PDB file of C-alpha atoms in Angstrom:
ATOM      1  CA  MET A   1       1.684 -16.494   9.464  1.00 56.00           C
ATOM      2  CA  LYS A   2       5.099 -17.195   7.888  1.00 54.00           C
ATOM      3  CA  ARG A   3       4.183 -20.865   7.304  1.00 59.00           C
ATOM      4  CA  ILE A   4       0.910 -19.876   5.650  1.00 55.00           C
ATOM      5  CA  LEU A   5       2.704 -17.429   3.350  1.00 55.00           C
ATOM      6  CA  LEU A   6       5.288 -20.084   2.419  1.00 58.00           C
ATOM      7  CA  ILE A   7       2.532 -22.590   1.594  1.00 58.00           C
ATOM      8  CA  LEU A   8       0.713 -19.999  -0.533  1.00 56.00           C
ATOM      9  CA  CYS A   9       3.939 -19.160  -2.370  1.00 59.00           C
ATOM     10  CA  ALA A  10       4.583 -22.853  -3.064  1.00 58.00           C
ATOM     11  CA  VAL A  11       1.049 -23.364  -4.408  1.00 56.00           C
ATOM     12  CA  LEU A  12       1.331 -20.278  -6.592  1.00 55.00           C
ATOM     13  CA  ALA A  13       4.700 -21.450  -7.919  1.00 58.00           C
ATOM     14  CA  LEU A  14       3.138 -24.760  -9.015  1.00 55.00           C
ATOM     15  CA  GLN A  15       0.182 -23.002 -10.594  1.00 52.00           C
ATOM     16  CA  THR A  16       2.319 -20.522 -12.534  1.00 50.00           C
ATOM     17  CA  ALA A  17       4.196 -23.382 -14.212  1.00 51.00           C
ATOM     18  CA  GLN A  18       1.113 -23.730 -16.459  1.00 52.00           C
ATOM     19  CA  ALA A  19       0.211 -20.052 -16.511  1.00 59.00           C
ATOM     20  CA  GLN A  20       0.610 -17.244 -19.012  1.00 85.00           C
ATOM     21  CA  ILE A  21       2.637 -14.314 -17.681  1.00 90.00           C
ATOM     22  CA  LYS A  22       2.357 -10.708 -18.894  1.00 93.00           C
ATOM     23  CA  ILE A  23       4.882  -8.008 -18.008  1.00 95.00           C
ATOM     24  CA  GLY A  24       3.738  -4.431 -17.495  1.00 96.00           C
ATOM     25  CA  VAL A  25       4.132  -1.142 -15.708  1.00 98.00           C
ATOM     26  CA  LYS A  26       1.667   0.697 -13.487  1.00 98.00           C
ATOM     27  CA  GLY A  27       1.445   4.047 -11.775  1.00 97.00           C
ATOM     28  CA  GLY A  28      -1.018   6.484 -10.319  1.00 97.00           C
ATOM     29  CA  LEU A  29      -2.080   8.686  -7.443  1.00 96.00           C
ATOM     30  CA  ASN A  30      -2.905   7.827  -3.862  1.00 93.00           C
ATOM     31  CA  LEU A  31      -5.017   9.837  -1.426  1.00 91.00           C
ATOM     32  CA  THR A  32      -3.843   9.173   2.102  1.00 87.00           C
ATOM     33  CA  ASN A  33      -6.152   9.249   5.109  1.00 83.00           C
ATOM     34  CA  MET A  34      -4.299   9.070   8.426  1.00 78.00           C
ATOM     35  CA  LYS A  35      -6.423   7.841  11.321  1.00 74.00           C
ATOM     36  CA  ILE A  36      -5.097   8.704  14.778  1.00 73.00           C
ATOM     37  CA  GLU A  37      -5.935   6.715  17.898  1.00 65.00           C
ATOM     38  CA  LYS A  38      -6.797   9.744  20.042  1.00 56.00           C
ATOM     39  CA  ASP A  39      -8.451  13.048  19.065  1.00 56.00           C
ATOM     40  CA  VAL A  40      -5.475  15.124  20.210  1.00 50.00           C
ATOM     41  CA  PHE A  41      -3.929  15.647  16.757  1.00 57.00           C
ATOM     42  CA  ASP A  42      -5.577  16.904  13.590  1.00 60.00           C
ATOM     43  CA  ALA A  43      -4.495  15.005  10.435  1.00 63.00           C
ATOM     44  CA  LYS A  44      -5.118  16.151   6.856  1.00 68.00           C
ATOM     45  CA  ASN A  45      -5.471  14.085   3.682  1.00 70.00           C
ATOM     46  CA  ARG A  46      -2.866  14.676   0.983  1.00 78.00           C
ATOM     47  CA  VAL A  47      -2.061  13.300  -2.484  1.00 89.00           C
ATOM     48  CA  GLY A  48       0.976  11.127  -3.316  1.00 92.00           C
ATOM     49  CA  PHE A  49       1.920   8.721  -6.093  1.00 96.00           C
ATOM     50  CA  TYR A  50       3.175   5.215  -6.907  1.00 97.00           C
ATOM     51  CA  VAL A  51       4.939   3.654  -9.916  1.00 98.00           C
ATOM     52  CA  GLY A  52       6.715   0.430 -10.807  1.00 97.00           C
ATOM     53  CA  PRO A  53       6.805  -2.859 -12.752  1.00 97.00           C
ATOM     54  CA  THR A  54       4.076  -5.486 -12.488  1.00 97.00           C
ATOM     55  CA  LEU A  55       3.369  -9.077 -13.524  1.00 96.00           C
ATOM     56  CA  LEU A  56      -0.052 -10.420 -14.483  1.00 96.00           C
ATOM     57  CA  ILE A  57      -0.206 -14.216 -14.166  1.00 93.00           C
ATOM     58  CA  ASP A  58      -3.186 -16.014 -15.719  1.00 92.00           C
ATOM     59  CA  LEU A  59      -3.878 -18.987 -13.446  1.00 90.00           C
ATOM     60  CA  PRO A  60      -5.098 -22.337 -14.818  1.00 87.00           C
ATOM     61  CA  ILE A  61      -8.417 -21.732 -13.050  1.00 87.00           C
ATOM     62  CA  SER A  62     -11.195 -20.133 -15.054  1.00 87.00           C
ATOM     63  CA  ASN A  63     -11.265 -16.300 -14.849  1.00 92.00           C
ATOM     64  CA  LEU A  64      -8.592 -16.086 -12.120  1.00 95.00           C
ATOM     65  CA  SER A  65      -5.282 -14.244 -12.347  1.00 95.00           C
ATOM     66  CA  LEU A  66      -2.602 -12.950  -9.995  1.00 96.00           C
ATOM     67  CA  ASP A  67      -1.239  -9.395 -10.108  1.00 97.00           C
ATOM     68  CA  VAL A  68       2.185  -9.055  -8.418  1.00 97.00           C
ATOM     69  CA  SER A  69       4.056  -5.738  -8.378  1.00 97.00           C
ATOM     70  CA  ALA A  70       7.106  -3.964  -6.960  1.00 97.00           C
ATOM     71  CA  LEU A  71       6.195  -0.294  -6.559  1.00 98.00           C
ATOM     72  CA  TYR A  72       7.887   2.867  -5.374  1.00 97.00           C
ATOM     73  CA  ASP A  73       5.268   4.615  -3.233  1.00 97.00           C
ATOM     74  CA  GLN A  74       5.281   8.116  -1.793  1.00 95.00           C
ATOM     75  CA  ARG A  75       2.519   9.049   0.652  1.00 90.00           C
ATOM     76  CA  ASN A  76       2.084  12.545   2.036  1.00 86.00           C
ATOM     77  CA  ASN A  77       0.405  13.380   5.342  1.00 81.00           C
ATOM     78  CA  GLU A  78       0.086  16.428   7.535  1.00 79.00           C
ATOM     79  CA  ILE A  79      -0.457  16.410  11.314  1.00 76.00           C
ATOM     80  CA  GLU A  80      -0.844  19.755  13.093  1.00 73.00           C
ATOM     81  CA  GLY A  81       1.399  21.482  10.547  1.00 75.00           C
ATOM     82  CA  LEU A  82       3.990  18.676  10.460  1.00 79.00           C
ATOM     83  CA  LYS A  83       4.426  17.413   6.891  1.00 83.00           C
ATOM     84  CA  ILE A  84       5.233  13.688   6.705  1.00 85.00           C
ATOM     85  CA  GLN A  85       6.506  12.145   3.482  1.00 88.00           C
ATOM     86  CA  GLN A  86       6.571   8.352   3.641  1.00 90.00           C
ATOM     87  CA  LYS A  87       8.713   6.697   0.952  1.00 94.00           C
ATOM     88  CA  SER A  88       8.274   2.949   0.633  1.00 96.00           C
ATOM     89  CA  VAL A  89       8.675  -0.067  -1.612  1.00 97.00           C
ATOM     90  CA  LEU A  90       5.343  -1.880  -1.911  1.00 97.00           C
ATOM     91  CA  VAL A  91       4.951  -5.552  -2.839  1.00 97.00           C
ATOM     92  CA  PRO A  92       1.245  -6.261  -3.451  1.00 97.00           C
ATOM     93  CA  ALA A  93      -0.045  -9.679  -4.592  1.00 97.00           C
ATOM     94  CA  ASN A  94      -3.684  -9.366  -5.622  1.00 97.00           C
ATOM     95  CA  LEU A  95      -5.892 -12.254  -6.738  1.00 97.00           C
ATOM     96  CA  ARG A  96      -8.218 -11.112  -9.516  1.00 97.00           C
ATOM     97  CA  LEU A  97     -11.573 -12.441 -10.691  1.00 97.00           C
ATOM     98  CA  ASN A  98     -12.073 -11.411 -14.329  1.00 95.00           C
ATOM     99  CA  PHE A  99     -15.278 -10.854 -16.288  1.00 94.00           C
ATOM    100  CA  GLY A 100     -14.904 -10.565 -20.054  1.00 88.00           C
ATOM    101  CA  LEU A 101     -17.409  -8.247 -21.743  1.00 88.00           C
ATOM    102  CA  SER A 102     -15.940  -8.575 -25.236  1.00 85.00           C
ATOM    103  CA  GLU A 103     -12.699  -9.631 -26.912  1.00 79.00           C
ATOM    104  CA  ARG A 104     -10.879  -6.462 -25.816  1.00 90.00           C
ATOM    105  CA  LEU A 105     -13.037  -5.191 -22.947  1.00 96.00           C
ATOM    106  CA  GLY A 106     -13.384  -6.597 -19.435  1.00 96.00           C
ATOM    107  CA  ILE A 107     -13.739  -5.773 -15.752  1.00 97.00           C
ATOM    108  CA  TYR A 108     -12.346  -7.403 -12.630  1.00 97.00           C
ATOM    109  CA  VAL A 109     -12.436  -7.335  -8.846  1.00 98.00           C
ATOM    110  CA  ALA A 110      -9.289  -7.910  -6.800  1.00 98.00           C
ATOM    111  CA  ALA A 111      -8.088  -8.501  -3.254  1.00 98.00           C
ATOM    112  CA  GLY A 112      -4.845  -9.540  -1.621  1.00 97.00           C
ATOM    113  CA  PRO A 113      -2.044  -8.865   0.845  1.00 97.00           C
ATOM    114  CA  GLN A 114       0.621  -6.203   0.570  1.00 97.00           C
ATOM    115  CA  LEU A 115       4.016  -5.753   2.209  1.00 96.00           C
ATOM    116  CA  SER A 116       5.659  -2.334   2.450  1.00 95.00           C
ATOM    117  CA  PHE A 117       9.216  -1.443   3.427  1.00 96.00           C
ATOM    118  CA  ASN A 118      10.226   2.060   4.495  1.00 95.00           C
ATOM    119  CA  ILE A 119      13.121   3.521   2.442  1.00 94.00           C
ATOM    120  CA  GLY A 120      12.763   7.141   3.523  1.00 91.00           C
ATOM    121  CA  ASP A 121      13.034   9.038   6.793  1.00 87.00           C
ATOM    122  CA  SER A 122      11.834   7.097   9.805  1.00 83.00           C
ATOM    123  CA  GLU A 123      11.303  10.024  12.173  1.00 83.00           C
ATOM    124  CA  PHE A 124       9.719  13.470  11.815  1.00 82.00           C
ATOM    125  CA  LYS A 125       9.784  16.290  14.401  1.00 78.00           C
ATOM    126  CA  TRP A 126       7.866  19.491  14.900  1.00 71.00           C
ATOM    127  CA  ASP A 127      10.513  22.180  14.257  1.00 65.00           C
ATOM    128  CA  ASP A 128       9.065  24.779  16.600  1.00 56.00           C
ATOM    129  CA  LEU A 129       9.230  22.494  19.647  1.00 52.00           C
ATOM    130  CA  SER A 130      12.134  21.430  21.863  1.00 45.00           C
ATOM    131  CA  THR A 131      14.054  18.171  21.450  1.00 46.00           C
ATOM    132  CA  LEU A 132      11.768  16.701  24.101  1.00 45.00           C
ATOM    133  CA  GLY A 133       8.663  17.555  22.071  1.00 56.00           C
ATOM    134  CA  PRO A 134       6.508  15.075  20.149  1.00 69.00           C
ATOM    135  CA  THR A 135       7.796  13.145  17.141  1.00 79.00           C
ATOM    136  CA  PHE A 136       6.212  10.920  14.513  1.00 80.00           C
ATOM    137  CA  LYS A 137       8.062   7.635  14.027  1.00 84.00           C
ATOM    138  CA  VAL A 138       7.331   5.492  10.937  1.00 85.00           C
ATOM    139  CA  ARG A 139       7.410   1.691  11.156  1.00 87.00           C
ATOM    140  CA  GLU A 140      10.112   0.066   9.041  1.00 91.00           C
ATOM    141  CA  SER A 141       7.717  -2.510   7.545  1.00 92.00           C
ATOM    142  CA  GLN A 142       3.956  -2.871   7.266  1.00 92.00           C
ATOM    143  CA  PHE A 143       1.441  -5.569   6.341  1.00 95.00           C
ATOM    144  CA  SER A 144      -1.829  -4.457   4.761  1.00 96.00           C
ATOM    145  CA  VAL A 145      -4.713  -5.642   2.575  1.00 97.00           C
ATOM    146  CA  ASN A 146      -5.891  -4.322  -0.798  1.00 97.00           C
ATOM    147  CA  LEU A 147      -9.488  -4.304  -2.068  1.00 98.00           C
ATOM    148  CA  GLY A 148     -10.336  -3.000  -5.517  1.00 97.00           C
ATOM    149  CA  GLY A 149     -11.172  -3.521  -9.130  1.00 97.00           C
ATOM    150  CA  GLY A 150     -10.675  -2.169 -12.603  1.00 97.00           C
ATOM    151  CA  VAL A 151     -11.533  -1.968 -16.278  1.00 97.00           C
ATOM    152  CA  LYS A 152      -9.437  -3.560 -19.055  1.00 95.00           C
ATOM    153  CA  ILE A 153      -9.327  -2.167 -22.594  1.00 96.00           C
ATOM    154  CA  GLY A 154      -6.845  -4.121 -24.674  1.00 93.00           C
ATOM    155  CA  HIS A 155      -3.390  -3.756 -23.090  1.00 94.00           C
ATOM    156  CA  LEU A 156      -4.495  -0.846 -20.870  1.00 97.00           C
ATOM    157  CA  GLU A 157      -6.166  -1.006 -17.453  1.00 97.00           C
ATOM    158  CA  ALA A 158      -7.743   1.606 -15.195  1.00 98.00           C
ATOM    159  CA  GLN A 159      -7.486   0.568 -11.552  1.00 97.00           C
ATOM    160  CA  LEU A 160      -9.028   1.634  -8.243  1.00 97.00           C
ATOM    161  CA  ALA A 161      -8.010   0.140  -4.887  1.00 97.00           C
ATOM    162  CA  TYR A 162      -8.340   0.805  -1.165  1.00 97.00           C
ATOM    163  CA  ASN A 163      -5.413  -0.110   1.073  1.00 96.00           C
ATOM    164  CA  ILE A 164      -6.174  -1.100   4.695  1.00 94.00           C
ATOM    165  CA  PRO A 165      -3.263  -1.415   7.166  1.00 92.00           C
ATOM    166  CA  CYS A 166      -3.144  -4.342   9.593  1.00 90.00           C
ATOM    167  CA  GLY A 167      -1.675  -2.704  12.655  1.00 82.00           C
ATOM    168  CA  ARG A 168      -0.233   0.753  13.178  1.00 80.00           C
ATOM    169  CA  THR A 169       1.690   2.701  10.534  1.00 80.00           C
ATOM    170  CA  GLY A 170       3.526   4.879  13.037  1.00 77.00           C
ATOM    171  CA  ASP A 171       3.567   6.363  16.532  1.00 75.00           C
ATOM    172  CA  ILE A 172       3.344   9.888  17.879  1.00 72.00           C
ATOM    173  CA  GLY A 173       5.284  10.189  21.104  1.00 68.00           C
ATOM    174  CA  TYR A 174       7.885  12.133  23.018  1.00 58.00           C
ATOM    175  CA  ALA A 175      11.603  11.798  22.399  1.00 49.00           C
ATOM    176  CA  THR A 176      12.268  10.436  25.887  1.00 46.00           C
ATOM    177  CA  VAL A 177       9.709   7.617  25.577  1.00 44.00           C
ATOM    178  CA  ARG A 178       9.141   7.162  21.828  1.00 42.00           C
ATOM    179  CA  ASP A 179      10.242   3.508  21.963  1.00 47.00           C
ATOM    180  CA  ASP A 180       7.478   2.778  24.454  1.00 43.00           C
ATOM    181  CA  VAL A 181       4.313   2.182  22.416  1.00 41.00           C
ATOM    182  CA  LYS A 182       2.057   2.642  25.424  1.00 44.00           C
ATOM    183  CA  ALA A 183       3.439   6.151  25.948  1.00 50.00           C
ATOM    184  CA  GLY A 184       2.617   7.261  22.391  1.00 58.00           C
ATOM    185  CA  VAL A 185      -0.380   7.723  20.137  1.00 69.00           C
ATOM    186  CA  LYS A 186      -0.911   5.124  17.409  1.00 75.00           C
ATOM    187  CA  ALA A 187      -1.579   6.201  13.817  1.00 78.00           C
ATOM    188  CA  ASN A 188      -2.830   4.202  10.806  1.00 81.00           C
ATOM    189  CA  THR A 189      -2.526   5.304   7.185  1.00 84.00           C
ATOM    190  CA  HIS A 190      -5.328   4.213   4.851  1.00 88.00           C
ATOM    191  CA  ALA A 191      -5.079   5.083   1.149  1.00 92.00           C
ATOM    192  CA  TRP A 192      -7.192   5.206  -1.987  1.00 94.00           C
ATOM    193  CA  GLN A 193      -5.171   4.378  -5.123  1.00 96.00           C
ATOM    194  CA  LEU A 194      -6.253   5.444  -8.615  1.00 97.00           C
ATOM    195  CA  GLY A 195      -3.989   4.474 -11.485  1.00 97.00           C
ATOM    196  CA  LEU A 196      -3.280   2.993 -14.898  1.00 98.00           C
ATOM    197  CA  ALA A 197      -1.433  -0.167 -15.927  1.00 98.00           C
ATOM    198  CA  TYR A 198      -0.106  -1.194 -19.333  1.00 97.00           C
ATOM    199  CA  PHE A 199       0.788  -4.806 -20.166  1.00 95.00           C
ATOM    200  CA  PHE A 200       3.051  -5.594 -23.120  1.00 92.00           C
TER     201      PHE A 200
END
């Protein structure tokens, strides 16, 4: 996987030498859906947000561009009364296929990988239980995939994306065995993202 990513980065670096680069900022809301491996915990969807700088790179291939961002992301979840606030830095790299409808209006579809790095709390506990009770432990990094699209009006874009994790987001387990994955319950966090981007 690392070799493939390095090769892709090298190819993109060569392509961007001939490309036009636009700098912008994006932000919006995310609706988190936590899926738990076993039906022993009840999880609720909650709203969070994301914001940060972005680059739009027009590739020297007709109608293709690359959207690379560095985003602060806050996702909120609730499991059996336990409120979990995941704070992360996201690095998505989405390849976009653009369709121009007029000089200032267009639509696009996008897909690509995303890396996330936890910068908030890594462990959450139910307060009304003993120290040996269950805990939710967040993974320090996560690889996921984005699927989405958007509408472009001049410098402004409206964007919709669905983020799919590859692997678990965290584990629910007991303090005495929380480092043993087999002893815990795996949880995955999927998210819808609705936002705006402005390119200068």
